[in-house]
PDB file of N, CA and C in Angstrom:
ATOM      1  N   SER A   6     -16.065  26.036 -48.630  1.00 88.00           N
ATOM      2  CA  SER A   6     -16.516  26.346 -47.669  1.00 88.00           C
ATOM      3  C   SER A   6     -17.108  25.477 -46.713  1.00 88.00           C
ATOM      4  N   ILE A   7     -17.738  24.495 -46.729  1.00 91.00           N
ATOM      5  CA  ILE A   7     -17.765  22.862 -45.686  1.00 91.00           C
ATOM      6  C   ILE A   7     -16.672  22.430 -45.239  1.00 91.00           C
ATOM      7  N   ALA A   8     -15.481  21.580 -45.928  1.00 89.00           N
ATOM      8  CA  ALA A   8     -14.703  21.109 -45.336  1.00 89.00           C
ATOM      9  C   ALA A   8     -13.801  22.550 -44.499  1.00 89.00           C
ATOM     10  N   SER A   9     -13.692  23.747 -45.072  1.00 85.00           N
ATOM     11  CA  SER A   9     -12.378  24.430 -44.207  1.00 85.00           C
ATOM     12  C   SER A   9     -13.127  25.242 -42.992  1.00 85.00           C
ATOM     13  N   ALA A  10     -14.505  24.852 -43.104  1.00 88.00           N
ATOM     14  CA  ALA A  10     -14.483  25.207 -41.748  1.00 88.00           C
ATOM     15  C   ALA A  10     -14.845  23.852 -40.805  1.00 88.00           C
ATOM     16  N   ASP A  11     -14.606  22.792 -41.445  1.00 89.00           N
ATOM     17  CA  ASP A  11     -14.922  21.609 -40.773  1.00 89.00           C
ATOM     18  C   ASP A  11     -16.668  22.177 -39.915  1.00 89.00           C
ATOM     19  N   MET A  12     -17.770  22.130 -40.998  1.00 92.00           N
ATOM     20  CA  MET A  12     -18.668  22.309 -40.419  1.00 92.00           C
ATOM     21  C   MET A  12     -19.278  20.936 -39.567  1.00 92.00           C
ATOM     22  N   ASP A  13     -19.984  21.022 -38.775  1.00 92.00           N
ATOM     23  CA  ASP A  13     -20.908  19.974 -37.821  1.00 92.00           C
ATOM     24  C   ASP A  13     -22.502  19.613 -38.646  1.00 92.00           C
ATOM     25  N   LEU A  14     -22.706  19.038 -38.389  1.00 91.00           N
ATOM     26  CA  LEU A  14     -24.264  18.979 -39.105  1.00 91.00           C
ATOM     27  C   LEU A  14     -25.108  19.624 -39.083  1.00 91.00           C
ATOM     28  N   ASN A  15     -25.022  20.555 -37.796  1.00 93.00           N
ATOM     29  CA  ASN A  15     -26.154  21.515 -38.019  1.00 93.00           C
ATOM     30  C   ASN A  15     -25.576  22.780 -38.587  1.00 93.00           C
ATOM     31  N   GLN A  16     -24.091  23.192 -38.944  1.00 94.00           N
ATOM     32  CA  GLN A  16     -23.927  24.528 -39.658  1.00 94.00           C
ATOM     33  C   GLN A  16     -24.270  24.246 -41.016  1.00 94.00           C
ATOM     34  N   LEU A  17     -23.427  22.725 -41.087  1.00 94.00           N
ATOM     35  CA  LEU A  17     -23.740  22.124 -42.566  1.00 94.00           C
ATOM     36  C   LEU A  17     -25.584  21.970 -43.138  1.00 94.00           C
ATOM     37  N   GLU A  18     -26.309  21.795 -42.006  1.00 94.00           N
ATOM     38  CA  GLU A  18     -27.590  22.073 -42.635  1.00 94.00           C
ATOM     39  C   GLU A  18     -27.844  23.217 -42.726  1.00 94.00           C
ATOM     40  N   ALA A  19     -27.901  24.472 -41.625  1.00 94.00           N
ATOM     41  CA  ALA A  19     -27.715  26.107 -41.874  1.00 94.00           C
ATOM     42  C   ALA A  19     -26.827  26.613 -43.759  1.00 94.00           C
ATOM     43  N   PHE A  20     -25.619  26.005 -44.099  1.00 94.00           N
ATOM     44  CA  PHE A  20     -25.102  26.291 -44.683  1.00 94.00           C
ATOM     45  C   PHE A  20     -25.662  26.008 -46.298  1.00 94.00           C
ATOM     46  N   LEU A  21     -26.321  24.610 -46.484  1.00 94.00           N
ATOM     47  CA  LEU A  21     -26.418  24.377 -47.490  1.00 94.00           C
ATOM     48  C   LEU A  21     -28.382  24.934 -47.660  1.00 94.00           C
ATOM     49  N   THR A  22     -28.790  25.092 -46.820  1.00 94.00           N
ATOM     50  CA  THR A  22     -30.335  25.907 -46.968  1.00 94.00           C
ATOM     51  C   THR A  22     -29.988  27.051 -47.641  1.00 94.00           C
ATOM     52  N   ALA A  23     -29.355  28.447 -47.164  1.00 94.00           N
ATOM     53  CA  ALA A  23     -28.836  28.710 -47.684  1.00 94.00           C
ATOM     54  C   ALA A  23     -28.179  29.270 -49.123  1.00 94.00           C
ATOM     55  N   GLN A  24     -27.868  28.007 -49.040  1.00 93.00           N
ATOM     56  CA  GLN A  24     -26.826  28.001 -50.800  1.00 93.00           C
ATOM     57  C   GLN A  24     -28.659  27.372 -51.732  1.00 93.00           C
ATOM     58  N   THR A  25     -29.791  26.856 -51.253  1.00 93.00           N
ATOM     59  CA  THR A  25     -30.698  26.530 -51.638  1.00 93.00           C
ATOM     60  C   THR A  25     -31.858  27.853 -52.195  1.00 93.00           C
ATOM     61  N   LYS A  26     -31.615  28.944 -51.032  1.00 92.00           N
ATOM     62  CA  LYS A  26     -32.171  30.063 -50.775  1.00 92.00           C
ATOM     63  C   LYS A  26     -31.872  30.978 -51.745  1.00 92.00           C
ATOM     64  N   LYS A  27     -30.442  31.035 -52.103  1.00 90.00           N
ATOM     65  CA  LYS A  27     -29.550  31.788 -52.587  1.00 90.00           C
ATOM     66  C   LYS A  27     -30.060  31.890 -54.483  1.00 90.00           C
ATOM     67  N   GLN A  28     -29.860  33.155 -55.052  1.00 90.00           N
ATOM     68  CA  GLN A  28     -29.826  33.503 -56.446  1.00 90.00           C
ATOM     69  C   GLN A  28     -28.681  32.496 -57.134  1.00 90.00           C
ATOM     70  N   GLY A  29     -29.456  31.438 -58.279  1.00 89.00           N
ATOM     71  CA  GLY A  29     -28.470  30.560 -58.914  1.00 89.00           C
ATOM     72  C   GLY A  29     -27.543  29.768 -58.030  1.00 89.00           C
ATOM     73  N   GLY A  30     -28.094  29.343 -56.916  1.00 89.00           N
ATOM     74  CA  GLY A  30     -27.964  28.296 -56.163  1.00 89.00           C
ATOM     75  C   GLY A  30     -27.617  27.102 -56.622  1.00 89.00           C
ATOM     76  N   ILE A  31     -27.496  26.169 -55.361  1.00 92.00           N
ATOM     77  CA  ILE A  31     -28.269  25.026 -55.827  1.00 92.00           C
ATOM     78  C   ILE A  31     -29.324  24.425 -55.387  1.00 92.00           C
ATOM     79  N   THR A  32     -29.790  22.946 -55.560  1.00 92.00           N
ATOM     80  CA  THR A  32     -31.587  22.605 -55.514  1.00 92.00           C
ATOM     81  C   THR A  32     -31.211  21.766 -54.192  1.00 92.00           C
ATOM     82  N   SER A  33     -32.558  21.456 -53.894  1.00 93.00           N
ATOM     83  CA  SER A  33     -32.368  20.927 -52.611  1.00 93.00           C
ATOM     84  C   SER A  33     -32.061  19.585 -53.115  1.00 93.00           C
ATOM     85  N   ASP A  34     -32.508  18.623 -53.981  1.00 95.00           N
ATOM     86  CA  ASP A  34     -31.723  17.397 -54.601  1.00 95.00           C
ATOM     87  C   ASP A  34     -30.037  17.919 -54.324  1.00 95.00           C
ATOM     88  N   GLN A  35     -29.504  18.187 -54.551  1.00 94.00           N
ATOM     89  CA  GLN A  35     -28.318  18.850 -54.993  1.00 94.00           C
ATOM     90  C   GLN A  35     -27.590  19.021 -53.465  1.00 94.00           C
ATOM     91  N   ALA A  36     -28.729  19.534 -52.366  1.00 94.00           N
ATOM     92  CA  ALA A  36     -28.243  19.566 -51.569  1.00 94.00           C
ATOM     93  C   ALA A  36     -28.637  19.032 -50.224  1.00 94.00           C
ATOM     94  N   ALA A  37     -29.323  17.477 -50.565  1.00 95.00           N
ATOM     95  CA  ALA A  37     -29.599  16.344 -49.886  1.00 95.00           C
ATOM     96  C   ALA A  37     -28.172  15.453 -50.517  1.00 95.00           C
ATOM     97  N   VAL A  38     -27.801  15.534 -51.195  1.00 96.00           N
ATOM     98  CA  VAL A  38     -26.133  14.877 -52.264  1.00 96.00           C
ATOM     99  C   VAL A  38     -24.912  15.767 -51.747  1.00 96.00           C
ATOM    100  N   ILE A  39     -24.964  16.611 -51.211  1.00 95.00           N
ATOM    101  CA  ILE A  39     -23.559  17.144 -50.505  1.00 95.00           C
ATOM    102  C   ILE A  39     -23.589  16.666 -48.944  1.00 95.00           C
ATOM    103  N   ALA A  40     -24.690  16.862 -48.643  1.00 95.00           N
ATOM    104  CA  ALA A  40     -25.059  16.159 -46.586  1.00 95.00           C
ATOM    105  C   ALA A  40     -24.430  15.090 -46.938  1.00 95.00           C
ATOM    106  N   LYS A  41     -25.100  14.005 -47.295  1.00 95.00           N
ATOM    107  CA  LYS A  41     -24.948  12.625 -46.968  1.00 95.00           C
ATOM    108  C   LYS A  41     -23.077  12.021 -47.713  1.00 95.00           C
ATOM    109  N   PHE A  42     -23.080  13.442 -48.696  1.00 96.00           N
ATOM    110  CA  PHE A  42     -21.296  12.579 -48.622  1.00 96.00           C
ATOM    111  C   PHE A  42     -20.264  13.471 -47.740  1.00 96.00           C
ATOM    112  N   TRP A  43     -20.798  14.730 -47.199  1.00 94.00           N
ATOM    113  CA  TRP A  43     -19.767  15.077 -46.195  1.00 94.00           C
ATOM    114  C   TRP A  43     -20.347  14.072 -44.935  1.00 94.00           C
ATOM    115  N   LYS A  44     -20.774  13.349 -44.841  1.00 94.00           N
ATOM    116  CA  LYS A  44     -21.850  13.074 -43.626  1.00 94.00           C
ATOM    117  C   LYS A  44     -20.797  11.597 -43.337  1.00 94.00           C
ATOM    118  N   ASN A  45     -20.396  11.100 -44.376  1.00 95.00           N
ATOM    119  CA  ASN A  45     -19.876   9.932 -45.141  1.00 95.00           C
ATOM    120  C   ASN A  45     -17.891   9.803 -44.388  1.00 95.00           C
ATOM    121  N   HIS A  46     -18.249  11.109 -45.439  1.00 95.00           N
ATOM    122  CA  HIS A  46     -16.668  11.468 -45.522  1.00 95.00           C
ATOM    123  C   HIS A  46     -16.232  12.983 -45.052  1.00 95.00           C
ATOM    124  N   ARG A  47     -16.574  13.023 -43.712  1.00 93.00           N
ATOM    125  CA  ARG A  47     -15.650  13.976 -43.264  1.00 93.00           C
ATOM    126  C   ARG A  47     -14.801  13.984 -42.573  1.00 93.00           C
ATOM    127  N   THR A  48     -14.726  12.887 -41.867  1.00 92.00           N
ATOM    128  CA  THR A  48     -13.164  13.169 -41.702  1.00 92.00           C
ATOM    129  C   THR A  48     -11.855  12.617 -42.181  1.00 92.00           C
ATOM    130  N   SER A  49     -12.315  11.910 -43.709  1.00 93.00           N
ATOM    131  CA  SER A  49     -11.381  11.887 -43.959  1.00 93.00           C
ATOM    132  C   SER A  49     -11.139  12.768 -45.200  1.00 93.00           C
ATOM    133  N   ILE A  50     -11.763  13.934 -45.542  1.00 93.00           N
ATOM    134  CA  ILE A  50     -11.757  14.867 -45.842  1.00 93.00           C
ATOM    135  C   ILE A  50     -10.938  15.896 -44.955  1.00 93.00           C
ATOM    136  N   HIS A  51     -11.124  16.204 -43.848  1.00 88.00           N
ATOM    137  CA  HIS A  51     -10.870  17.024 -42.608  1.00 88.00           C
ATOM    138  C   HIS A  51      -9.225  16.540 -42.838  1.00 88.00           C
ATOM    139  N   GLU A  52      -8.943  15.204 -42.463  1.00 87.00           N
ATOM    140  CA  GLU A  52      -7.551  14.937 -42.341  1.00 87.00           C
ATOM    141  C   GLU A  52      -6.450  14.777 -43.797  1.00 87.00           C
ATOM    142  N   SER A  53      -7.058  14.852 -44.579  1.00 88.00           N
ATOM    143  CA  SER A  53      -6.602  15.033 -46.103  1.00 88.00           C
ATOM    144  C   SER A  53      -6.279  16.482 -45.863  1.00 88.00           C
ATOM    145  N   LEU A  54      -7.325  17.491 -46.036  1.00 86.00           N
ATOM    146  CA  LEU A  54      -6.771  18.552 -45.974  1.00 86.00           C
ATOM    147  C   LEU A  54      -5.578  19.365 -44.535  1.00 86.00           C
ATOM    148  N   ILE A  55      -5.185  18.382 -43.421  1.00 83.00           N
ATOM    149  CA  ILE A  55      -4.753  18.669 -42.320  1.00 83.00           C
ATOM    150  C   ILE A  55      -3.003  18.021 -42.769  1.00 83.00           C
ATOM    151  N   ASN A  56      -3.324  17.040 -43.778  1.00 79.00           N
ATOM    152  CA  ASN A  56      -2.195  16.646 -44.040  1.00 79.00           C
ATOM    153  C   ASN A  56      -2.033  17.605 -45.210  1.00 79.00           C
ATOM    154  N   GLN A  57      -2.683  18.104 -45.903  1.00 80.00           N
ATOM    155  CA  GLN A  57      -2.174  19.330 -47.010  1.00 80.00           C
ATOM    156  C   GLN A  57      -0.965  20.523 -46.806  1.00 80.00           C
ATOM    157  N   SER A  58      -1.740  20.476 -45.907  1.00 77.00           N
ATOM    158  CA  SER A  58      -1.439  22.781 -44.509  1.00 77.00           C
ATOM    159  C   SER A  58      -0.379  22.237 -44.288  1.00 77.00           C
ATOM    160  N   ARG A  59       0.012  20.452 -43.753  1.00 72.00           N
ATOM    161  CA  ARG A  59       1.467  20.533 -42.574  1.00 72.00           C
ATOM    162  C   ARG A  59       2.794  21.185 -43.517  1.00 72.00           C
ATOM    163  N   TRP A  60       3.822  21.213 -42.990  1.00 71.00           N
ATOM    164  CA  TRP A  60       4.973  21.234 -43.788  1.00 71.00           C
ATOM    165  C   TRP A  60       5.468  19.708 -42.545  1.00 71.00           C
ATOM    166  N   ASP A  61       6.489  19.923 -43.811  1.00 73.00           N
ATOM    167  CA  ASP A  61       7.414  18.538 -43.264  1.00 73.00           C
ATOM    168  C   ASP A  61       8.058  18.009 -41.719  1.00 73.00           C
ATOM    169  N   ASN A  62       8.306  19.397 -41.294  1.00 76.00           N
ATOM    170  CA  ASN A  62       8.479  18.668 -39.937  1.00 76.00           C
ATOM    171  C   ASN A  62       7.436  19.318 -38.936  1.00 76.00           C
ATOM    172  N   VAL A  63       7.595  18.095 -38.055  1.00 79.00           N
ATOM    173  CA  VAL A  63       6.285  18.260 -36.779  1.00 79.00           C
ATOM    174  C   VAL A  63       7.063  18.938 -35.100  1.00 79.00           C
ATOM    175  N   LEU A  64       6.269  19.156 -34.638  1.00 83.00           N
ATOM    176  CA  LEU A  64       6.629  19.410 -33.136  1.00 83.00           C
ATOM    177  C   LEU A  64       6.730  17.940 -32.787  1.00 83.00           C
ATOM    178  N   LYS A  65       7.507  17.432 -32.447  1.00 84.00           N
ATOM    179  CA  LYS A  65       7.244  16.163 -31.888  1.00 84.00           C
ATOM    180  C   LYS A  65       7.162  16.879 -29.783  1.00 84.00           C
ATOM    181  N   ASN A  66       8.120  17.513 -29.172  1.00 89.00           N
ATOM    182  CA  ASN A  66       8.334  17.913 -27.976  1.00 89.00           C
ATOM    183  C   ASN A  66       8.591  18.893 -27.255  1.00 89.00           C
ATOM    184  N   VAL A  67       7.891  19.579 -26.361  1.00 94.00           N
ATOM    185  CA  VAL A  67       7.779  20.485 -26.226  1.00 94.00           C
ATOM    186  C   VAL A  67       8.537  20.533 -24.398  1.00 94.00           C
ATOM    187  N   ASN A  68       9.167  21.559 -24.215  1.00 94.00           N
ATOM    188  CA  ASN A  68      10.340  21.281 -22.576  1.00 94.00           C
ATOM    189  C   ASN A  68       9.985  23.168 -22.037  1.00 94.00           C
ATOM    190  N   TRP A  69      10.007  23.647 -21.184  1.00 93.00           N
ATOM    191  CA  TRP A  69       9.715  24.775 -21.040  1.00 93.00           C
ATOM    192  C   TRP A  69       9.850  24.842 -19.124  1.00 93.00           C
ATOM    193  N   ARG A  70      10.345  26.091 -19.048  1.00 92.00           N
ATOM    194  CA  ARG A  70      10.432  26.329 -17.378  1.00 92.00           C
ATOM    195  C   ARG A  70      10.484  28.397 -17.202  1.00 92.00           C
ATOM    196  N   VAL A  71      10.814  28.494 -16.337  1.00 89.00           N
ATOM    197  CA  VAL A  71      10.965  29.976 -15.924  1.00 89.00           C
ATOM    198  C   VAL A  71      11.499  29.805 -15.079  1.00 89.00           C
ATOM    199  N   ASP A  72      12.965  30.821 -15.434  1.00 84.00           N
ATOM    200  CA  ASP A  72      13.603  30.969 -13.907  1.00 84.00           C
ATOM    201  C   ASP A  72      13.559  31.966 -13.925  1.00 84.00           C
ATOM    202  N   LEU A  73      14.236  32.294 -12.097  1.00 77.00           N
ATOM    203  CA  LEU A  73      14.210  33.795 -11.760  1.00 77.00           C
ATOM    204  C   LEU A  73      15.666  34.380 -11.116  1.00 77.00           C
ATOM    205  N   LYS A  74      16.312  35.359 -11.516  1.00 74.00           N
ATOM    206  CA  LYS A  74      17.139  35.202 -11.188  1.00 74.00           C
ATOM    207  C   LYS A  74      17.459  35.788  -9.486  1.00 74.00           C
ATOM    208  N   SER A  75      18.326  35.284  -9.016  1.00 71.00           N
ATOM    209  CA  SER A  75      18.598  35.824  -7.562  1.00 71.00           C
ATOM    210  C   SER A  75      20.245  36.273  -7.363  1.00 71.00           C
ATOM    211  N   GLN A  76      21.066  36.444  -8.117  1.00 70.00           N
ATOM    212  CA  GLN A  76      21.679  37.243  -7.505  1.00 70.00           C
ATOM    213  C   GLN A  76      22.687  37.783  -8.892  1.00 70.00           C
ATOM    214  N   LEU A  77      22.856  39.300  -8.975  1.00 68.00           N
ATOM    215  CA  LEU A  77      23.378  39.762  -9.844  1.00 68.00           C
ATOM    216  C   LEU A  77      23.808  40.953  -9.406  1.00 68.00           C
ATOM    217  N   ARG A  78      24.843  41.421 -10.658  1.00 72.00           N
ATOM    218  CA  ARG A  78      25.555  42.291 -10.495  1.00 72.00           C
ATOM    219  C   ARG A  78      24.789  43.945 -10.107  1.00 72.00           C
ATOM    220  N   HIS A  79      23.815  43.812 -10.495  1.00 70.00           N
ATOM    221  CA  HIS A  79      22.225  45.299 -10.737  1.00 70.00           C
ATOM    222  C   HIS A  79      21.408  44.920  -9.741  1.00 70.00           C
ATOM    223  N   ILE A  80      20.796  45.412  -8.581  1.00 71.00           N
ATOM    224  CA  ILE A  80      20.216  45.094  -7.499  1.00 71.00           C
ATOM    225  C   ILE A  80      18.676  45.250  -8.423  1.00 71.00           C
ATOM    226  N   ASP A  81      18.609  45.832  -9.206  1.00 68.00           N
ATOM    227  CA  ASP A  81      17.400  45.868 -10.257  1.00 68.00           C
ATOM    228  C   ASP A  81      16.770  44.807 -11.520  1.00 68.00           C
ATOM    229  N   GLN A  82      17.307  44.173 -11.542  1.00 65.00           N
ATOM    230  CA  GLN A  82      17.465  42.830 -12.147  1.00 65.00           C
ATOM    231  C   GLN A  82      17.045  41.790 -11.311  1.00 65.00           C
ATOM    232  N   ILE A  83      17.335  41.459 -10.173  1.00 69.00           N
ATOM    233  CA  ILE A  83      16.867  40.179  -8.947  1.00 69.00           C
ATOM    234  C   ILE A  83      15.401  40.293  -9.907  1.00 69.00           C
ATOM    235  N   ASN A  84      15.278  38.807  -9.551  1.00 71.00           N
ATOM    236  CA  ASN A  84      14.106  38.011  -9.562  1.00 71.00           C
ATOM    237  C   ASN A  84      13.204  38.861 -11.002  1.00 71.00           C
ATOM    238  N   THR A  85      13.794  38.967 -11.998  1.00 75.00           N
ATOM    239  CA  THR A  85      13.791  39.495 -12.923  1.00 75.00           C
ATOM    240  C   THR A  85      12.988  37.749 -14.152  1.00 75.00           C
ATOM    241  N   PRO A  86      12.110  37.340 -14.179  1.00 81.00           N
ATOM    242  CA  PRO A  86      11.734  36.333 -14.670  1.00 81.00           C
ATOM    243  C   PRO A  86      12.210  35.903 -16.385  1.00 81.00           C
ATOM    244  N   VAL A  87      12.896  34.292 -16.325  1.00 84.00           N
ATOM    245  CA  VAL A  87      13.542  33.966 -17.868  1.00 84.00           C
ATOM    246  C   VAL A  87      12.780  32.947 -18.396  1.00 84.00           C
ATOM    247  N   ALA A  88      12.067  33.624 -19.753  1.00 89.00           N
ATOM    248  CA  ALA A  88      11.512  32.025 -20.270  1.00 89.00           C
ATOM    249  C   ALA A  88      12.465  30.774 -20.990  1.00 89.00           C
ATOM    250  N   ILE A  89      12.664  29.217 -20.578  1.00 92.00           N
ATOM    251  CA  ILE A  89      13.659  28.975 -20.830  1.00 92.00           C
ATOM    252  C   ILE A  89      12.534  27.991 -21.936  1.00 92.00           C
ATOM    253  N   VAL A  90      12.416  27.726 -23.323  1.00 93.00           N
ATOM    254  CA  VAL A  90      11.780  27.283 -24.232  1.00 93.00           C
ATOM    255  C   VAL A  90      12.786  25.789 -24.737  1.00 93.00           C
ATOM    256  N   GLU A  91      12.278  24.773 -24.750  1.00 93.00           N
ATOM    257  CA  GLU A  91      13.004  23.746 -25.932  1.00 93.00           C
ATOM    258  C   GLU A  91      11.805  23.216 -27.141  1.00 93.00           C
ATOM    259  N   MET A  92      12.593  23.189 -28.325  1.00 91.00           N
ATOM    260  CA  MET A  92      11.165  22.492 -29.283  1.00 91.00           C
ATOM    261  C   MET A  92      12.056  21.275 -29.403  1.00 91.00           C
ATOM    262  N   GLU A  93      11.605  20.327 -29.611  1.00 89.00           N
ATOM    263  CA  GLU A  93      12.517  18.748 -31.158  1.00 89.00           C
ATOM    264  C   GLU A  93      11.172  18.854 -31.905  1.00 89.00           C
ATOM    265  N   VAL A  94      11.729  19.538 -32.947  1.00 85.00           N
ATOM    266  CA  VAL A  94      11.261  19.144 -34.280  1.00 85.00           C
ATOM    267  C   VAL A  94      12.163  18.334 -35.001  1.00 85.00           C
ATOM    268  N   GLY A  95      11.204  17.293 -35.727  1.00 82.00           N
ATOM    269  CA  GLY A  95      11.461  15.614 -36.394  1.00 82.00           C
ATOM    270  C   GLY A  95      10.284  15.797 -38.309  1.00 82.00           C
ATOM    271  N   LYS A  96      10.800  14.741 -38.533  1.00 77.00           N
ATOM    272  CA  LYS A  96       9.776  15.249 -39.645  1.00 77.00           C
ATOM    273  C   LYS A  96       9.105  13.975 -39.321  1.00 77.00           C
ATOM    274  N   ASN A  97       7.995  14.404 -40.394  1.00 67.00           N
ATOM    275  CA  ASN A  97       6.354  13.450 -40.122  1.00 67.00           C
ATOM    276  C   ASN A  97       6.720  13.017 -39.814  1.00 67.00           C
ATOM    277  N   GLY A  98       5.689  11.741 -39.322  1.00 64.00           N
ATOM    278  CA  GLY A  98       6.362  10.082 -40.075  1.00 64.00           C
ATOM    279  C   GLY A  98       7.020   9.490 -38.966  1.00 64.00           C
ATOM    280  N   GLN A  99       8.179   9.673 -38.776  1.00 61.00           N
ATOM    281  CA  GLN A  99       8.808   9.568 -37.704  1.00 61.00           C
ATOM    282  C   GLN A  99       9.439   9.731 -36.629  1.00 61.00           C
TER     283      GLN A  99
END
């Protein structure tokens, strides 16, 4: 729960306090150890979760524009916006 929510220190404290008050929860000593571990390893745990959830391909670049048609056979199609999106996808780390 702590890692998936990427809890900050205030959220962590509230969560651990609730866990110590819960029937069959953790002790205050266990909460202190968990808090210390999370403070020291939060960044690496978060990066590991991101890497595990990422697909092989990553988005490298996005280009987009909106065009308005000014000449068409039918008058009702003039000034109809058209979005053009170009996405470049590549392998992670390349």
